[in-house]
Amino acid sequence: SQQGEEDPQALSIQEGENATMNCSYKTSINNLQWYRQNSGRGLVHLILIRSNEREKHSGRLRVTLDTSKKSSSLLITASRAADTASYFCATDEFPGSNYKLTFGKGTLLTVNP
Amino acid sequence: EAQVTQNPRYLITVTGKKLTVTCSQNMNHEYMSWYRQDPGLGLRQIYYSMNVEVTDKGDVPEGYKVSRKEKRNFPLILESPSPNQTSLYFCASSSVGGINSPLHFGNGTRLTVT
């Protein structure tokens, strides 16, 4: 079953602009994570946000979590061509096994120089 | 260097010929997991392991086997591969289970079954 779903499926912006991606999920969760994947490579962890947190920052990344709406957003500020990648959210299901991690289908971000 | 190593990177095989994709991590992680990635379907979990000798099914375990005899290794076994198992496979590990800590991914194994 698909727990997390990213939106939009694809996003194309110019260098220097901000990029916002959203993730919606169906059940309660313990935590939510965001990952980046460069074409065909392994995923790289970006941020973990816990269910009792509302916002988290890491460099140019800002993640918000709204558990009442069952949604999260990833904001990349001042984007660079090197940010071109697919971005995925991953969640568990609460209650349930937090060993069973479910990924969404991803948002493909293209940053044009 | 901390890493998850998968081998091989590319594999072309024929239907029914048993194969093993190896996965090894050097971070002393307890949790390891296998995913397959297909266009339009995202990443789907095949199997995961919470510790040595403890494994459990993910969302798409049919046609796959795993074992966890040592902490560092988590091989994925396809006893009788079929064309619908053509996919990009990823192994991942983390220090504690699942969602509670970041997953470290290998670089993937692209499997083609003809």
mmCIF file of C-alpha atoms in Angstrom:
data_model
loop_
_atom_site.group_PDB
_atom_site.id
_atom_site.type_symbol
_atom_site.label_atom_id
_atom_site.label_comp_id
_atom_site.label_asym_id
_atom_site.label_seq_id
_atom_site.Cartn_x
_atom_site.Cartn_y
_atom_site.Cartn_z
ATOM 1 C CA SER A 1 0.000 0.000 0.000
ATOM 2 C CA GLN A 2 1.246 3.505 -0.814
ATOM 3 C CA GLN A 3 1.458 5.515 2.395
ATOM 4 C CA GLY A 4 3.218 8.665 1.213
ATOM 5 C CA GLU A 5 2.386 10.460 -2.017
ATOM 6 C CA GLU A 6 4.442 13.378 -3.318
ATOM 7 C CA ASP A 7 3.034 16.300 -5.232
ATOM 8 C CA PRO A 8 3.743 17.509 -7.846
ATOM 9 C CA GLN A 9 5.113 14.577 -9.821
ATOM 10 C CA ALA A 10 7.462 16.913 -11.662
ATOM 11 C CA LEU A 11 8.646 20.467 -11.094
ATOM 12 C CA SER A 12 10.833 22.630 -13.329
ATOM 13 C CA ILE A 13 12.283 25.930 -12.071
ATOM 14 C CA GLN A 14 15.097 28.359 -12.758
ATOM 15 C CA GLU A 15 18.256 28.509 -10.723
ATOM 16 C CA GLY A 16 17.822 30.807 -7.736
ATOM 17 C CA GLU A 17 14.104 30.154 -7.364
ATOM 18 C CA ASN A 18 12.572 28.246 -4.467
ATOM 19 C CA ALA A 19 11.139 24.758 -4.921
ATOM 20 C CA THR A 20 8.343 23.333 -2.804
ATOM 21 C CA MET A 21 7.335 19.685 -2.787
ATOM 22 C CA ASN A 22 4.527 18.151 -0.793
ATOM 23 C CA CYS A 23 3.929 14.757 0.732
ATOM 24 C CA SER A 24 0.576 13.448 1.916
ATOM 25 C CA TYR A 25 0.094 10.262 3.870
ATOM 26 C CA LYS A 26 -2.874 8.210 4.981
ATOM 27 C CA THR A 27 -2.354 6.965 8.529
ATOM 28 C CA SER A 28 -0.812 8.337 11.704
ATOM 29 C CA ILE A 29 2.967 8.204 11.724
ATOM 30 C CA ASN A 30 5.899 8.183 14.127
ATOM 31 C CA ASN A 31 8.286 10.114 11.930
ATOM 32 C CA LEU A 32 8.715 11.242 8.358
ATOM 33 C CA GLN A 33 11.880 11.413 6.317
ATOM 34 C CA TRP A 34 12.856 13.111 3.066
ATOM 35 C CA TYR A 35 15.381 11.668 0.619
ATOM 36 C CA ARG A 36 17.034 12.792 -2.607
ATOM 37 C CA GLN A 37 17.935 10.529 -5.522
ATOM 38 C CA ASN A 38 20.160 11.545 -8.372
ATOM 39 C CA SER A 39 19.317 9.684 -11.549
ATOM 40 C CA GLY A 40 19.645 5.943 -11.027
ATOM 41 C CA ARG A 41 21.735 6.281 -7.874
ATOM 42 C CA GLY A 42 21.028 5.367 -4.267
ATOM 43 C CA LEU A 43 18.851 7.607 -2.152
ATOM 44 C CA VAL A 44 20.481 10.111 0.173
ATOM 45 C CA HIS A 45 18.870 11.083 3.456
ATOM 46 C CA LEU A 46 18.001 14.780 3.830
ATOM 47 C CA ILE A 47 15.902 15.341 6.947
ATOM 48 C CA LEU A 48 14.034 13.331 9.585
ATOM 49 C CA ILE A 49 11.138 15.080 11.291
ATOM 50 C CA ARG A 50 9.357 13.545 14.255
ATOM 51 C CA SER A 51 5.595 13.548 14.663
ATOM 52 C CA ASN A 52 5.805 16.031 17.556
ATOM 53 C CA GLU A 53 7.838 18.515 15.500
ATOM 54 C CA ARG A 54 6.326 21.087 13.180
ATOM 55 C CA GLU A 55 9.340 22.447 11.333
ATOM 56 C CA LYS A 56 12.953 21.556 10.764
ATOM 57 C CA HIS A 57 15.790 23.236 8.896
ATOM 58 C CA SER A 58 18.999 21.987 7.353
ATOM 59 C CA GLY A 59 20.991 24.464 5.293
ATOM 60 C CA ARG A 60 18.784 25.528 2.365
ATOM 61 C CA LEU A 61 16.173 22.891 3.237
ATOM 62 C CA ARG A 62 13.078 23.519 5.312
ATOM 63 C CA VAL A 63 10.633 20.759 6.162
ATOM 64 C CA THR A 64 7.245 21.254 7.754
ATOM 65 C CA LEU A 65 4.910 18.639 9.150
ATOM 66 C CA ASP A 66 1.177 19.039 9.722
ATOM 67 C CA THR A 67 -0.109 15.903 11.391
ATOM 68 C CA SER A 68 -3.688 17.180 11.432
ATOM 69 C CA LYS A 69 -3.629 17.347 7.624
ATOM 70 C CA LYS A 70 -1.358 14.325 7.306
ATOM 71 C CA SER A 71 1.021 16.259 5.111
ATOM 72 C CA SER A 72 4.592 17.474 4.921
ATOM 73 C CA SER A 73 6.384 19.900 2.658
ATOM 74 C CA LEU A 74 9.999 20.236 1.598
ATOM 75 C CA LEU A 75 11.206 23.694 0.611
ATOM 76 C CA ILE A 76 14.530 24.169 -1.144
ATOM 77 C CA THR A 77 15.540 27.814 -1.178
ATOM 78 C CA ALA A 78 17.810 29.482 -3.729
ATOM 79 C CA SER A 79 17.922 26.339 -5.851
ATOM 80 C CA ARG A 80 20.984 25.296 -7.837
ATOM 81 C CA ALA A 81 21.407 23.123 -10.899
ATOM 82 C CA ALA A 82 22.956 20.503 -8.600
ATOM 83 C CA ASP A 83 19.599 20.213 -6.797
ATOM 84 C CA THR A 84 18.179 18.512 -9.893
ATOM 85 C CA ALA A 85 17.041 15.125 -8.591
ATOM 86 C CA SER A 86 14.027 13.140 -7.475
ATOM 87 C CA TYR A 87 12.786 13.761 -3.957
ATOM 88 C CA PHE A 88 10.947 11.183 -1.879
ATOM 89 C CA CYS A 89 9.178 11.183 1.433
ATOM 90 C CA ALA A 90 9.167 8.064 3.592
ATOM 91 C CA THR A 91 6.848 7.219 6.460
ATOM 92 C CA ASP A 92 5.937 4.378 8.742
ATOM 93 C CA GLU A 93 2.459 3.621 10.035
ATOM 94 C CA PHE A 94 1.396 4.245 13.618
ATOM 95 C CA PRO A 95 0.339 2.089 15.304
ATOM 96 C CA GLY A 96 2.134 -0.644 13.505
ATOM 97 C CA SER A 97 5.634 -1.651 12.656
ATOM 98 C CA ASN A 98 8.035 1.258 12.407
ATOM 99 C CA TYR A 99 10.410 -1.098 10.673
ATOM 100 C CA LYS A 100 8.247 -1.096 7.601
ATOM 101 C CA LEU A 101 9.103 2.069 5.764
ATOM 102 C CA THR A 102 7.008 3.202 2.812
ATOM 103 C CA PHE A 103 8.234 5.609 0.151
ATOM 104 C CA GLY A 104 6.148 7.759 -2.143
ATOM 105 C CA LYS A 105 6.639 7.825 -5.905
ATOM 106 C CA GLY A 106 8.702 10.990 -5.751
ATOM 107 C CA THR A 107 8.857 14.472 -7.219
ATOM 108 C CA LEU A 108 11.267 15.005 -10.092
ATOM 109 C CA LEU A 109 12.836 18.440 -9.673
ATOM 110 C CA THR A 110 14.662 20.041 -12.594
ATOM 111 C CA VAL A 111 16.605 23.224 -11.908
ATOM 112 C CA ASN A 112 17.530 25.019 -15.109
ATOM 113 C CA PRO A 113 20.741 27.059 -15.125
ATOM 114 C CA GLU B 1 34.376 5.246 4.640
ATOM 115 C CA ALA B 2 30.901 4.375 5.918
ATOM 116 C CA GLN B 3 29.004 2.709 3.151
ATOM 117 C CA VAL B 4 26.556 0.113 1.923
ATOM 118 C CA THR B 5 28.022 -1.994 -0.864
ATOM 119 C CA GLN B 6 25.898 -3.903 -3.323
ATOM 120 C CA ASN B 7 27.149 -6.293 -5.951
ATOM 121 C CA PRO B 8 26.837 -6.599 -8.833
ATOM 122 C CA ARG B 9 25.855 -3.156 -10.180
ATOM 123 C CA TYR B 10 24.405 -4.665 -13.348
ATOM 124 C CA LEU B 11 23.116 -8.185 -13.925
ATOM 125 C CA ILE B 12 21.483 -9.753 -16.943
ATOM 126 C CA THR B 13 20.159 -13.264 -16.504
ATOM 127 C CA VAL B 14 17.638 -15.693 -17.898
ATOM 128 C CA THR B 15 14.359 -16.885 -16.451
ATOM 129 C CA GLY B 16 14.771 -19.535 -13.797
ATOM 130 C CA LYS B 17 18.490 -19.178 -13.162
ATOM 131 C CA LYS B 18 19.051 -18.655 -9.444
ATOM 132 C CA LEU B 19 20.935 -15.539 -8.483
ATOM 133 C CA THR B 20 22.096 -13.688 -5.394
ATOM 134 C CA VAL B 21 22.620 -9.964 -4.973
ATOM 135 C CA THR B 22 24.965 -9.238 -2.121
ATOM 136 C CA CYS B 23 24.717 -6.350 0.327
ATOM 137 C CA SER B 24 27.242 -5.446 2.973
ATOM 138 C CA GLN B 25 27.472 -2.508 5.376
ATOM 139 C CA ASN B 26 30.437 -1.419 7.487
ATOM 140 C CA MET B 27 28.580 0.755 10.002
ATOM 141 C CA ASN B 28 27.552 -1.953 12.478
ATOM 142 C CA HIS B 29 23.918 -1.196 11.699
ATOM 143 C CA GLU B 30 21.235 -3.431 13.129
ATOM 144 C CA TYR B 31 18.557 -2.721 10.540
ATOM 145 C CA MET B 32 18.834 -3.648 6.859
ATOM 146 C CA SER B 33 16.277 -3.633 4.088
ATOM 147 C CA TRP B 34 15.813 -4.364 0.388
ATOM 148 C CA TYR B 35 13.771 -2.235 -2.011
ATOM 149 C CA ARG B 36 12.928 -2.444 -5.657
ATOM 150 C CA GLN B 37 12.307 0.641 -7.754
ATOM 151 C CA ASP B 38 10.138 0.570 -10.857
ATOM 152 C CA PRO B 39 8.969 3.467 -13.051
ATOM 153 C CA GLY B 40 5.665 4.834 -11.862
ATOM 154 C CA LEU B 41 5.662 2.654 -8.748
ATOM 155 C CA GLY B 42 8.384 4.278 -6.663
ATOM 156 C CA LEU B 43 10.319 2.250 -4.094
ATOM 157 C CA ARG B 44 8.680 -0.800 -2.639
ATOM 158 C CA GLN B 45 10.046 -2.724 0.305
ATOM 159 C CA ILE B 46 10.821 -6.392 -0.314
ATOM 160 C CA TYR B 47 12.204 -7.640 3.006
ATOM 161 C CA TYR B 48 13.769 -6.139 6.082
ATOM 162 C CA SER B 49 15.828 -7.355 8.997
ATOM 163 C CA MET B 50 15.841 -5.904 12.492
ATOM 164 C CA ASN B 51 18.910 -7.864 13.558
ATOM 165 C CA VAL B 52 20.833 -11.087 12.978
ATOM 166 C CA GLU B 53 18.502 -13.992 12.255
ATOM 167 C CA VAL B 54 15.434 -11.700 12.386
ATOM 168 C CA THR B 55 13.766 -10.922 9.060
ATOM 169 C CA ASP B 56 10.277 -9.959 7.962
ATOM 170 C CA LYS B 57 8.330 -9.377 4.771
ATOM 171 C CA GLY B 58 7.827 -5.982 3.228
ATOM 172 C CA ASP B 59 5.167 -5.114 0.680
ATOM 173 C CA VAL B 60 6.411 -7.236 -2.240
ATOM 174 C CA PRO B 61 8.218 -10.339 -0.891
ATOM 175 C CA GLU B 62 6.939 -12.875 -3.441
ATOM 176 C CA GLY B 63 9.726 -14.506 -5.419
ATOM 177 C CA TYR B 64 12.497 -13.339 -3.081
ATOM 178 C CA LYS B 65 14.395 -14.773 -0.143
ATOM 179 C CA VAL B 66 16.778 -13.165 2.306
ATOM 180 C CA SER B 67 19.026 -14.250 5.127
ATOM 181 C CA ARG B 68 20.824 -12.417 7.917
ATOM 182 C CA LYS B 69 23.464 -14.720 9.323
ATOM 183 C CA GLU B 70 25.883 -11.896 10.085
ATOM 184 C CA LYS B 71 25.187 -8.325 11.072
ATOM 185 C CA ARG B 72 27.009 -6.795 8.120
ATOM 186 C CA ASN B 73 25.524 -8.902 5.292
ATOM 187 C CA PHE B 74 22.001 -9.141 3.932
ATOM 188 C CA PRO B 75 21.904 -10.989 0.598
ATOM 189 C CA LEU B 76 18.842 -11.015 -1.642
ATOM 190 C CA ILE B 77 18.164 -14.335 -3.323
ATOM 191 C CA LEU B 78 16.014 -14.940 -6.372
ATOM 192 C CA GLU B 79 15.528 -18.701 -6.562
ATOM 193 C CA SER B 80 13.787 -18.680 -9.949
ATOM 194 C CA PRO B 81 13.870 -15.202 -11.475
ATOM 195 C CA SER B 82 11.109 -14.121 -13.817
ATOM 196 C CA PRO B 83 10.910 -11.152 -16.214
ATOM 197 C CA ASN B 84 8.619 -9.252 -13.812
ATOM 198 C CA GLN B 85 11.550 -9.096 -11.401
ATOM 199 C CA THR B 86 13.453 -6.903 -13.841
ATOM 200 C CA SER B 87 14.027 -3.819 -11.731
ATOM 201 C CA LEU B 88 16.478 -1.558 -9.928
ATOM 202 C CA TYR B 89 17.233 -2.965 -6.490
ATOM 203 C CA PHE B 90 18.512 -1.079 -3.469
ATOM 204 C CA CYS B 91 19.847 -2.285 -0.171
ATOM 205 C CA ALA B 92 19.737 0.068 2.800
ATOM 206 C CA SER B 93 20.759 0.024 6.439
ATOM 207 C CA SER B 94 20.246 2.125 9.545
ATOM 208 C CA SER B 95 21.476 2.110 13.118
ATOM 209 C CA VAL B 96 18.051 1.483 14.594
ATOM 210 C CA GLY B 97 14.838 0.298 13.063
ATOM 211 C CA GLY B 98 13.014 1.745 10.151
ATOM 212 C CA ILE B 99 11.733 5.271 10.455
ATOM 213 C CA ASN B 100 13.677 6.158 13.600
ATOM 214 C CA SER B 101 17.017 6.881 11.975
ATOM 215 C CA PRO B 102 18.270 7.750 8.505
ATOM 216 C CA LEU B 103 18.656 4.972 5.973
ATOM 217 C CA HIS B 104 21.967 4.615 4.147
ATOM 218 C CA PHE B 105 21.495 3.269 0.638
ATOM 219 C CA GLY B 106 23.751 1.293 -1.654
ATOM 220 C CA ASN B 107 24.225 2.408 -5.251
ATOM 221 C CA GLY B 108 21.784 -0.093 -6.623
ATOM 222 C CA THR B 109 21.743 -3.244 -8.730
ATOM 223 C CA ARG B 110 20.056 -3.088 -12.094
ATOM 224 C CA LEU B 111 18.670 -6.538 -12.836
ATOM 225 C CA THR B 112 17.334 -7.654 -16.206
ATOM 226 C CA VAL B 113 15.641 -11.039 -16.499
ATOM 227 C CA THR B 114 15.041 -12.236 -20.047
#
